Amino acid sequence: MSYEEALSRLAGQCTTTEICVDDARKKLERYDLSADERQRIIQRLLDERYIDEQRYARAFVRDKFRFSEWGRVKIAQALYQKHIAPAYIDEAMEEIDDEDYRETLCKLIKAKRRSVKGRSDYEVKGKLARFAIGRGFEPGIVFSVLSINESEEDSFTDNDDME
């Protein structure tokens, strides 16, 4: 593939979805281009704002929180692995509303509670905590939500729908 064809193809992809520099590099490695040509394509896409890592970080955070229901830890780690600047990560994470964040966590725990089995409340709570922490929610907020809901009247039982 020629330089111009690769540039045109990647620019077209950038118009339909947000792409970061790391993703662009990986896509360009599949083409038979020199390292210099790959770098020139990336630089041109950056200069023409087809690629904007700040914009990418904001879109990534919004999508992973709203649609995948990931917590802040998992989102930040994924962006870090894509070599996004920490300042852009921090700025993008501010877009997550604290109230929405807590509501999402409560909803996830409530839904998971229906399928979790355990010999004791302690075991169930541990399984729910591991689940939520695995989704990227901070342990402090997870245990806070579990404690608040534990003190409420069986808020995680199937009797919720009967109220």
XYZ file of N, CA and C in Angstrom:
489
model
N 0.855 -1.181 0.000
C 0.000 0.000 0.000
C 0.899 1.242 0.000
N 0.514 2.217 -0.779
C 1.314 3.436 -0.874
C 1.033 4.363 0.309
N 1.901 5.353 0.440
C 1.765 6.362 1.494
C 0.409 7.055 1.388
N 0.051 7.493 0.178
C -1.199 8.230 -0.033
C -2.427 7.362 0.253
N -2.383 6.090 -0.153
C -3.508 5.189 0.100
C -3.685 4.954 1.608
N -2.571 4.748 2.295
C -2.625 4.530 3.741
C -3.145 5.777 4.449
N -2.681 6.941 4.046
C -3.144 8.202 4.632
C -4.644 8.373 4.406
N -5.090 8.130 3.196
C -6.502 8.287 2.858
C -7.364 7.293 3.654
N -6.927 6.052 3.744
C -7.697 5.038 4.456
C -7.803 5.370 5.946
N -6.687 5.752 6.553
C -6.702 6.061 7.981
C -7.483 7.351 8.262
N -7.366 8.341 7.378
C -8.139 9.576 7.550
C -9.633 9.271 7.473
N -10.015 8.375 6.584
C -11.414 7.970 6.477
C -11.911 7.306 7.746
N -11.079 6.454 8.339
C -11.452 5.807 9.595
C -11.584 6.832 10.717
N -10.720 7.838 10.694
C -10.763 8.879 11.725
C -12.027 9.726 11.633
N -12.627 9.801 10.462
C -13.851 10.597 10.319
C -15.065 9.861 10.869
N -14.969 8.531 11.004
C -16.113 7.773 11.503
C -16.010 7.426 12.979
N -14.796 7.377 13.505
C -14.606 7.028 14.914
C -13.356 7.701 15.450
N -13.351 7.946 16.753
C -12.166 8.536 17.375
C -11.049 7.505 17.426
N -9.867 7.936 17.062
C -8.684 7.075 17.075
C -7.570 7.829 17.774
N -6.822 7.126 18.627
C -5.678 7.754 19.272
C -4.408 7.390 18.499
N -3.303 8.006 18.843
C -2.039 7.765 18.152
C -1.643 6.287 18.246
N -1.838 5.694 19.412
C -1.485 4.286 19.604
C -2.287 3.389 18.670
N -3.583 3.640 18.548
C -4.419 2.864 17.626
C -3.984 3.079 16.183
N -3.659 4.320 15.831
C -3.215 4.631 14.470
C -1.915 3.895 14.148
N -0.981 3.879 15.090
C 0.280 3.154 14.870
C 0.029 1.678 14.597
N -0.848 1.087 15.405
C -1.151 -0.338 15.237
C -1.792 -0.615 13.883
N -2.667 0.269 13.443
C -3.300 0.098 12.138
C -2.267 0.236 11.014
N -1.375 1.199 11.144
C -0.379 1.440 10.097
C 0.674 0.341 10.019
N 0.900 -0.376 11.110
C 1.893 -1.456 11.099
C 1.479 -2.589 10.162
N 0.201 -2.697 9.871
C -0.286 -3.739 8.960
C 0.035 -3.428 7.501
N 0.337 -2.172 7.226
C 0.633 -1.775 5.857
C 2.136 -1.854 5.608
N 2.497 -2.043 4.373
C 3.911 -2.157 4.003
C 4.506 -0.759 3.808
N 4.722 -0.074 4.934
C 5.261 1.288 4.913
C 6.502 1.351 5.792
N 7.373 2.278 5.489
C 8.553 2.471 6.332
C 8.134 3.164 7.630
N 8.992 3.082 8.625
C 8.709 3.740 9.910
C 8.558 5.244 9.713
N 9.360 5.816 8.819
C 9.287 7.250 8.533
C 7.941 7.613 7.912
N 7.474 6.792 6.985
C 6.178 7.071 6.355
C 5.036 6.955 7.363
N 5.097 5.955 8.218
C 4.059 5.804 9.252
C 4.038 7.023 10.171
N 5.220 7.485 10.559
C 5.293 8.646 11.448
C 4.786 9.912 10.753
N 5.086 10.069 9.462
C 4.601 11.239 8.723
C 3.080 11.224 8.613
N 2.491 10.042 8.403
C 1.032 9.938 8.324
C 0.408 10.346 9.658
N 0.948 9.817 10.742
C 0.418 10.152 12.066
C 0.547 11.649 12.329
N 1.702 12.219 12.011
C 1.901 13.646 12.246
C 0.935 14.486 11.418
N 0.704 14.082 10.178
C -0.223 14.828 9.323
C -1.656 14.748 9.883
N -2.050 13.558 10.331
C -3.390 13.404 10.913
C -3.535 14.222 12.199
N -2.471 14.306 12.971
C -2.484 15.152 14.173
C -2.588 16.629 13.792
N -1.785 17.046 12.820
C -1.781 18.449 12.392
C -3.141 18.876 11.841
N -3.796 17.959 11.124
C -5.094 18.277 10.529
C -6.257 17.933 11.463
N -5.937 17.558 12.682
C -6.887 17.263 13.760
C -7.836 16.108 13.462
N -7.408 15.190 12.600
C -8.149 13.952 12.449
C -7.967 13.125 13.728
N -6.763 13.212 14.285
C -6.461 12.557 15.552
C -6.259 13.649 16.592
N -6.985 13.530 17.688
C -6.861 14.469 18.797
C -6.993 13.651 20.075
N -5.903 13.465 20.781
C -5.901 12.577 21.940
C -6.766 13.096 23.077
N -6.888 14.386 23.213
C -7.753 14.958 24.249
C -9.215 14.632 23.937
N -9.601 14.811 22.701
C -10.956 14.494 22.260
C -11.212 12.979 22.370
N -10.192 12.188 22.011
C -10.297 10.733 22.119
C -10.538 10.307 23.568
N -9.778 10.882 24.493
C -9.906 10.522 25.908
C -11.318 10.821 26.422
N -11.860 11.974 26.068
C -13.212 12.331 26.514
C -14.245 11.353 25.954
N -14.138 11.026 24.672
C -15.087 10.096 24.052
C -14.953 8.699 24.656
N -13.730 8.269 24.899
C -13.478 6.952 25.475
C -14.103 6.853 26.866
N -13.885 7.869 27.684
C -14.442 7.874 29.047
C -15.967 7.827 28.997
N -16.558 8.671 28.175
C -18.027 8.691 28.066
C -18.566 7.322 27.640
N -17.984 6.747 26.605
C -18.473 5.475 26.084
C -18.287 4.327 27.070
N -17.123 4.237 27.679
C -16.869 3.120 28.593
C -17.700 3.239 29.864
N -17.975 4.444 30.294
C -18.810 4.598 31.490
C -20.282 4.351 31.153
N -20.787 4.991 30.124
C -22.210 4.895 29.815
C -22.626 3.542 29.260
N -21.841 3.012 28.340
C -22.265 1.796 27.643
C -21.680 0.515 28.237
N -20.430 0.549 28.665
C -19.806 -0.647 29.230
C -19.909 -0.689 30.746
N -20.275 0.430 31.335
C -20.419 0.575 32.786
C -19.137 0.211 33.528
N -18.026 0.746 33.028
C -16.740 0.563 33.677
C -16.575 1.638 34.739
N -15.796 1.334 35.771
C -15.443 2.298 36.797
C -14.233 3.117 36.377
N -13.932 4.132 37.167
C -12.840 5.057 36.851
C -11.479 4.367 36.755
N -11.229 3.398 37.626
C -9.920 2.733 37.642
C -9.679 1.993 36.327
N -10.661 1.248 35.879
C -10.523 0.471 34.641
C -10.408 1.388 33.422
N -11.171 2.455 33.408
C -11.114 3.402 32.293
C -9.737 4.056 32.230
N -9.261 4.542 33.371
C -7.954 5.213 33.412
C -6.846 4.252 32.995
N -6.921 3.011 33.448
C -5.903 2.018 33.092
C -5.901 1.752 31.584
N -7.075 1.651 30.996
C -7.166 1.418 29.550
C -6.565 2.591 28.771
N -6.832 3.808 29.206
C -6.262 4.981 28.533
C -4.744 5.034 28.724
N -4.293 4.693 29.904
C -2.855 4.656 30.184
C -2.171 3.655 29.258
N -2.779 2.516 29.033
C -2.208 1.496 28.147
C -2.158 1.957 26.699
N -2.999 2.927 26.358
C -2.980 3.497 25.016
C -2.052 4.715 24.917
N -1.301 4.937 25.991
C -0.300 6.004 26.050
C -0.906 7.402 25.941
N -2.090 7.584 26.492
C -2.725 8.900 26.540
C -2.094 9.680 27.699
N -1.855 10.951 27.484
C -1.220 11.789 28.498
C -2.062 11.828 29.772
N -1.420 11.693 30.939
C -2.159 11.729 32.213
C -3.042 12.970 32.375
N -2.598 14.101 31.860
C -3.406 15.324 31.969
C -4.724 15.164 31.204
N -4.685 14.527 30.044
C -5.899 14.299 29.263
C -6.805 13.289 29.960
N -6.205 12.283 30.579
C -6.982 11.284 31.313
C -7.713 11.947 32.473
N -6.980 12.741 33.254
C -7.578 13.422 34.403
C -8.714 14.343 33.979
N -8.485 15.094 32.913
C -9.503 16.017 32.419
C -10.749 15.264 31.946
N -10.557 14.174 31.244
C -11.682 13.394 30.732
C -12.460 12.737 31.869
N -11.770 12.299 32.897
C -12.429 11.635 34.025
C -13.344 12.589 34.788
N -13.054 13.876 34.722
C -13.895 14.867 35.401
C -15.294 14.937 34.802
N -15.467 14.406 33.587
C -16.774 14.436 32.938
C -17.752 13.440 33.551
N -17.241 12.499 34.354
C -18.122 11.526 35.002
C -18.720 12.181 36.242
N -20.031 12.324 36.232
C -20.751 12.916 37.354
C -20.741 11.951 38.537
N -20.390 12.449 39.722
C -20.292 11.595 40.907
C -21.615 10.891 41.232
N -22.712 11.587 41.069
C -24.014 10.986 41.364
C -24.340 9.870 40.370
N -24.084 10.114 39.074
C -24.305 9.083 38.055
C -23.405 7.877 38.306
N -22.190 8.161 38.743
C -21.213 7.110 39.017
C -21.718 6.192 40.125
N -22.181 6.796 41.188
C -22.685 6.018 42.327
C -23.957 5.248 41.941
N -24.844 5.890 41.177
C -26.068 5.223 40.721
C -25.751 4.027 39.829
N -24.778 4.179 38.961
C -24.377 3.080 38.083
C -23.841 1.919 38.906
N -23.017 2.229 39.890
C -22.482 1.183 40.765
C -23.612 0.473 41.513
N -24.538 1.227 42.055
C -25.674 0.622 42.773
C -26.469 -0.296 41.847
N -26.716 0.162 40.632
C -27.476 -0.620 39.657
C -26.746 -1.924 39.319
N -25.426 -1.843 39.111
C -24.634 -3.038 38.806
C -24.672 -4.040 39.956
N -24.486 -3.544 41.167
C -24.479 -4.432 42.335
C -25.851 -5.069 42.527
N -26.891 -4.278 42.363
C -28.250 -4.800 42.532
C -28.532 -5.899 41.499
N -28.126 -5.680 40.265
C -28.348 -6.679 39.217
C -27.517 -7.935 39.473
N -26.297 -7.765 39.885
C -25.428 -8.911 40.146
C -25.908 -9.700 41.351
N -26.475 -9.020 42.325
C -26.926 -9.679 43.557
C -27.935 -10.780 43.268
N -28.709 -10.616 42.232
C -29.729 -11.608 41.891
C -29.125 -12.961 41.531
N -27.908 -12.972 41.036
C -27.286 -14.233 40.605
C -26.198 -14.740 41.546
N -25.858 -13.970 42.561
C -24.777 -14.370 43.472
C -25.326 -15.251 44.584
N -24.644 -16.360 44.776
C -25.012 -17.281 45.850
C -23.879 -17.313 46.860
N -24.216 -17.502 48.125
C -23.211 -17.603 49.164
C -23.789 -18.210 50.421
N -22.902 -18.771 51.236
C -23.348 -19.410 52.478
C -23.682 -18.386 53.555
N -23.170 -17.164 53.391
C -23.440 -16.126 54.389
C -23.497 -14.768 53.696
N -24.031 -13.803 54.421
C -24.073 -12.435 53.885
C -22.657 -11.924 53.630
N -21.736 -12.315 54.496
C -20.334 -11.911 54.365
C -19.752 -12.418 53.042
N -20.016 -13.666 52.702
C -19.512 -14.256 51.459
C -20.137 -13.566 50.243
N -21.425 -13.313 50.305
C -22.113 -12.633 49.208
C -21.543 -11.229 49.024
N -21.354 -10.527 50.132
C -20.811 -9.170 50.071
C -19.409 -9.184 49.462
N -18.602 -10.180 49.813
C -17.256 -10.307 49.243
C -17.298 -10.541 47.745
N -18.204 -11.388 47.305
C -18.338 -11.661 45.866
C -18.792 -10.410 45.113
N -19.731 -9.683 45.693
C -20.210 -8.449 45.057
C -19.098 -7.400 44.993
N -18.319 -7.314 46.061
C -17.217 -6.348 46.100
C -16.178 -6.698 45.032
N -15.808 -7.974 44.924
C -14.828 -8.385 43.905
C -15.347 -8.093 42.500
N -16.631 -8.338 42.283
C -17.246 -8.055 40.993
C -17.120 -6.564 40.646
N -17.529 -5.704 41.570
C -17.527 -4.259 41.323
C -16.106 -3.719 41.166
N -15.193 -4.211 41.988
C -13.800 -3.761 41.879
C -13.207 -4.237 40.549
N -13.589 -5.423 40.120
C -13.143 -5.928 38.822
C -13.660 -5.101 37.663
N -14.787 -4.455 37.849
C -15.341 -3.570 36.822
C -14.674 -2.197 36.846
N -13.771 -1.992 37.807
C -13.009 -0.753 37.837
C -13.493 0.289 38.827
N -14.384 -0.079 39.711
C -14.838 0.862 40.729
C -13.888 0.806 41.921
N -13.643 1.948 42.530
C -12.715 2.060 43.635
C -13.241 1.303 44.853
N -12.368 0.573 45.552
C -12.812 -0.199 46.723
C -13.556 0.642 47.759
N -13.130 1.858 48.005
C -13.782 2.709 48.993
C -15.245 2.947 48.686
N -15.546 3.303 47.449
C -16.941 3.573 47.083
C -17.740 2.264 47.017
N -17.087 1.174 46.613
C -17.778 -0.114 46.552
C -18.244 -0.525 47.943
N -17.330 -0.480 48.913
C -17.709 -0.884 50.267
C -18.691 0.104 50.895
N -18.594 1.367 50.509
C -19.553 2.358 50.992
C -20.951 2.028 50.488
N -21.069 1.726 49.213
C -22.373 1.388 48.637
C -22.897 0.086 49.229
N -22.024 -0.898 49.386
C -22.451 -2.172 49.978
C -22.927 -1.979 51.414
N -22.251 -1.128 52.178
C -22.645 -0.881 53.569
C -23.966 -0.147 53.658
N -24.148 0.843 52.820
C -25.398 1.610 52.826
C -26.555 0.693 52.460
N -26.365 -0.102 51.428
C -27.438 -0.987 50.987
C -27.668 -2.136 51.959
N -26.630 -2.528 52.673
C -26.781 -3.584 53.674
C -27.652 -3.099 54.822
N -27.523 -1.814 55.157
C -28.300 -1.274 56.271
C -29.755 -1.011 55.882
N -30.023 -0.928 54.572
C -31.403 -0.772 54.117
C -32.084 -2.133 54.197
N -33.377 -2.141 54.081
C -34.142 -3.390 54.198
C -33.954 -4.254 52.965
N -33.055 -5.229 53.044
C -32.846 -6.212 51.974
C -32.916 -5.588 50.581
N -32.182 -4.525 50.361
C -32.273 -3.820 49.084
C -31.738 -4.632 47.919
N -30.993 -5.688 48.208
C -30.435 -6.490 47.122
C -31.189 -7.790 46.902
N -32.315 -7.958 47.509
C -33.052 -9.192 47.325
C -34.036 -9.062 46.192
N -34.584 -10.183 45.781
C -35.550 -10.179 44.686
C -36.866 -9.556 45.087
N -37.054 -9.234 46.370
C -38.302 -8.633 46.836
C -38.425 -7.175 46.409
N -37.375 -6.617 45.785
C -37.418 -5.217 45.345
C -38.616 -4.948 44.452
N -38.896 -5.905 43.581
C -39.932 -5.686 42.588
C -41.335 -5.727 43.198
N -41.477 -6.203 44.423
C -42.785 -6.317 45.050
C -43.242 -5.035 45.738
N -42.353 -4.068 45.881
C -42.705 -2.838 46.585
C -43.661 -1.979 45.811
